[in-house]
PDB file of C-alpha atoms in Angstrom:
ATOM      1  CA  UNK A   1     -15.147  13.439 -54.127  1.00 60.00           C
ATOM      2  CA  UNK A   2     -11.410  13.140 -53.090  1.00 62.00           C
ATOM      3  CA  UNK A   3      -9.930  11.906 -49.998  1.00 65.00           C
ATOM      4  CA  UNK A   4      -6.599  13.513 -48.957  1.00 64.00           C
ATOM      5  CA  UNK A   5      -4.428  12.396 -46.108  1.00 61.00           C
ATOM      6  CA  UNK A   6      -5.662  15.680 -43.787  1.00 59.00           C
ATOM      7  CA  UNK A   7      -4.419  15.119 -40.584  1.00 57.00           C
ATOM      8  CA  UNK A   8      -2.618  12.272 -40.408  1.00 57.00           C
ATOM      9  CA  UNK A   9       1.440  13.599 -41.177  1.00 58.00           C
ATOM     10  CA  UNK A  10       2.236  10.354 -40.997  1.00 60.00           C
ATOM     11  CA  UNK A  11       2.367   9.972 -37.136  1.00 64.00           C
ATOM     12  CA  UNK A  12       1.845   6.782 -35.475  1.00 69.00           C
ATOM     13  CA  UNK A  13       0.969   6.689 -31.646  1.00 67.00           C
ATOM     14  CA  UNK A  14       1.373   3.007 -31.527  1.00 70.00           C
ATOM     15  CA  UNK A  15       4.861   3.177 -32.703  1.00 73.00           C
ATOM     16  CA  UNK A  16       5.763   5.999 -30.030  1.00 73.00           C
ATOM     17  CA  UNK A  17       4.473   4.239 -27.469  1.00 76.00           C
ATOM     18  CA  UNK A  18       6.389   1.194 -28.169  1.00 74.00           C
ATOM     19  CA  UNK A  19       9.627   2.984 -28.739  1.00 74.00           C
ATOM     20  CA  UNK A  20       8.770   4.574 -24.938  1.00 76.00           C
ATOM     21  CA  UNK A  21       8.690   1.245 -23.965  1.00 73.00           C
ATOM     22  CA  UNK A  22      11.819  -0.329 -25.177  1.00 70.00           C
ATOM     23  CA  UNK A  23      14.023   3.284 -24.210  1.00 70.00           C
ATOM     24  CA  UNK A  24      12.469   2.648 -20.340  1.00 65.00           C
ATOM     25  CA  UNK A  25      13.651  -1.341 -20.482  1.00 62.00           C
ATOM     26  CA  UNK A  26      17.192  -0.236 -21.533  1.00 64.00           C
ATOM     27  CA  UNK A  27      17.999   1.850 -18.657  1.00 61.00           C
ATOM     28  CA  UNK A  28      20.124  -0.372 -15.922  1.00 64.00           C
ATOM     29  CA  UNK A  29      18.605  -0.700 -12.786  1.00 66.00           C
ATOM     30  CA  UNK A  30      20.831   0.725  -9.885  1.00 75.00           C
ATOM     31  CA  UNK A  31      18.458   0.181  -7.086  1.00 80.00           C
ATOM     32  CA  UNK A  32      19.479  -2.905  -4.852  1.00 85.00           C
ATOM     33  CA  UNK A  33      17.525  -4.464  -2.009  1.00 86.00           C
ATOM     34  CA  UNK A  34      19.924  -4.225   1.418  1.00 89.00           C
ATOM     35  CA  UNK A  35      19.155  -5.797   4.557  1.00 88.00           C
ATOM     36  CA  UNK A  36      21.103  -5.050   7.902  1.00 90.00           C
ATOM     37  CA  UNK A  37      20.664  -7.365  10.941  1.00 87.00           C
ATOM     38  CA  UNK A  38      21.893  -5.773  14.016  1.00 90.00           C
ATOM     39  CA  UNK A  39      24.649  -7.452  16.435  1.00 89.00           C
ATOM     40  CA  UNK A  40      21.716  -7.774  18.901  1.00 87.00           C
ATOM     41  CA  UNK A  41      19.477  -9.780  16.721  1.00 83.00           C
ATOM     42  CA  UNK A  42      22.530 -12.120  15.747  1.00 83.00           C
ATOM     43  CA  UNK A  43      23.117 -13.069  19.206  1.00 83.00           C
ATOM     44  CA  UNK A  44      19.221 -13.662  20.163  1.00 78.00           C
ATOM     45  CA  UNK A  45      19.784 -15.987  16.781  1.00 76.00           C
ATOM     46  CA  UNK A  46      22.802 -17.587  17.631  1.00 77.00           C
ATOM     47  CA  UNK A  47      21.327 -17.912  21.665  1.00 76.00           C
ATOM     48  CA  UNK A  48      21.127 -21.722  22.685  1.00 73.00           C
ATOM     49  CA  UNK A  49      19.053 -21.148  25.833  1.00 74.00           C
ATOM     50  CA  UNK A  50      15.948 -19.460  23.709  1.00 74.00           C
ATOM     51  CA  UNK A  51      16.154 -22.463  21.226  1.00 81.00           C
ATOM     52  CA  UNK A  52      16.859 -25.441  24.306  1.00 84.00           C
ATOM     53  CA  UNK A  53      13.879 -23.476  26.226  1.00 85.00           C
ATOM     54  CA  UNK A  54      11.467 -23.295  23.009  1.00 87.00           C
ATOM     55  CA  UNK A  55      12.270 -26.938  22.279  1.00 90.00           C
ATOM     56  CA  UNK A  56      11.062 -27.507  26.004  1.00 93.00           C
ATOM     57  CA  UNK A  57       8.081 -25.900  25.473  1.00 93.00           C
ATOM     58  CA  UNK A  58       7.205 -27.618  22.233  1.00 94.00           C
ATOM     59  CA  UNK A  59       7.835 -31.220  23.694  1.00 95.00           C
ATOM     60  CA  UNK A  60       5.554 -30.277  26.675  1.00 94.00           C
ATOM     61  CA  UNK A  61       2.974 -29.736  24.507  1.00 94.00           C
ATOM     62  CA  UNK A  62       3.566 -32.560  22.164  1.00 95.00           C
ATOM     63  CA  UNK A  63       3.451 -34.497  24.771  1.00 95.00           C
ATOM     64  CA  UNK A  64       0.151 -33.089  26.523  1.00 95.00           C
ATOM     65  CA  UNK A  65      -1.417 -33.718  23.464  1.00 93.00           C
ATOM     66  CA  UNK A  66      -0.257 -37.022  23.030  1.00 94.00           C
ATOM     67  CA  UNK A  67      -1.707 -38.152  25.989  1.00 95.00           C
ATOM     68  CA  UNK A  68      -4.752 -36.267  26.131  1.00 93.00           C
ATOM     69  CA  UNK A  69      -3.940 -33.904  29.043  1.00 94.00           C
ATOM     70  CA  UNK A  70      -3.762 -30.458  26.892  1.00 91.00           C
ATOM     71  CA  UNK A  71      -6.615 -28.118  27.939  1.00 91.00           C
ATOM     72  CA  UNK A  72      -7.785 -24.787  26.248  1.00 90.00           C
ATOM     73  CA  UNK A  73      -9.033 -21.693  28.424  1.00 92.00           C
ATOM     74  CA  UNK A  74     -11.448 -20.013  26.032  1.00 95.00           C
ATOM     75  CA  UNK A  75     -11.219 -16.767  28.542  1.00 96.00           C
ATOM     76  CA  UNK A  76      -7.936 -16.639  28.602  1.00 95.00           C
ATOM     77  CA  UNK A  77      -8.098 -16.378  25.084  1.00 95.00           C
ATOM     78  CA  UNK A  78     -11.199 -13.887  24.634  1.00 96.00           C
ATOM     79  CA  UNK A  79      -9.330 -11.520  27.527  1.00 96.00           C
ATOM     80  CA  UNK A  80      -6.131 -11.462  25.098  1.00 95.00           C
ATOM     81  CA  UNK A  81      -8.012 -10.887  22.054  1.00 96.00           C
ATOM     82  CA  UNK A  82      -9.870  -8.355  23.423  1.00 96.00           C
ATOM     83  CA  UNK A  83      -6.499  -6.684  24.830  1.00 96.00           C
ATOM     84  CA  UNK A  84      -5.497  -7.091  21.841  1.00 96.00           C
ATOM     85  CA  UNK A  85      -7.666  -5.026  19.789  1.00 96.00           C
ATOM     86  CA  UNK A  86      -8.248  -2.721  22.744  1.00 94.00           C
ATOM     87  CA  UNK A  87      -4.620  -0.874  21.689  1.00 85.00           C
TER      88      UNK A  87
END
C-alpha cells in the first residue's frame, strides 16, 4: 500500500496564524487616552476653604478618638444604608 500526500498542499495553519499575529502587532496604535478636567473642578481643587474645613473635620475626629469621646449611631447608619439602596 502507498501513502500519497492527499490533502495536505502543503498548507500550514500554524504558520498562518502566526503570520496573523505578527501583521496585527505591526500596525501603530493611534488611539490615545485624553482626559479633560473642567475649569469648575480646578477651582473646587485649587479651593483652600474645602481643604482648611476637611482638615477641621479630620482633627475633630482625631481628636475624639484620642480621647475616647467618639460615638457611633448604628441607626443613623442603618437609615442611610437603607436610603441608600432604596434608589
Amino acid at each position: 500500500m502507498k501513502i500519497n500526500n492527499l490533502g495536505s498542499m502543503g498548507v500550514n495553519p500554524y504558520k498562518r496564524s502566526l503570520e496573523k499575529s505578527a501583521t496585527a502587532a505591526q500596525k501603530p496604535q493611534t488611539k490615545e487616552d485624553k482626559v479633560e478636567i473642567s475649569s469648575k473642578a480646578i477651582d473646587l481643587q485649587q479651593s483652600n476653604e474645602v481643604t482648611k474645613a476637611r482638615q477641621e473635620k479630620v482633627q475633630a475626629i482625631k481628636t475624639q478618638l484620642e480621647s475616647g469621646t467618639y460615638t457611633i449611631d448604628p441607626k443613623a447608619i442603618a437609615t442611610g444604608l437603607v436610603n441608600f439602596y432604596k434608589k
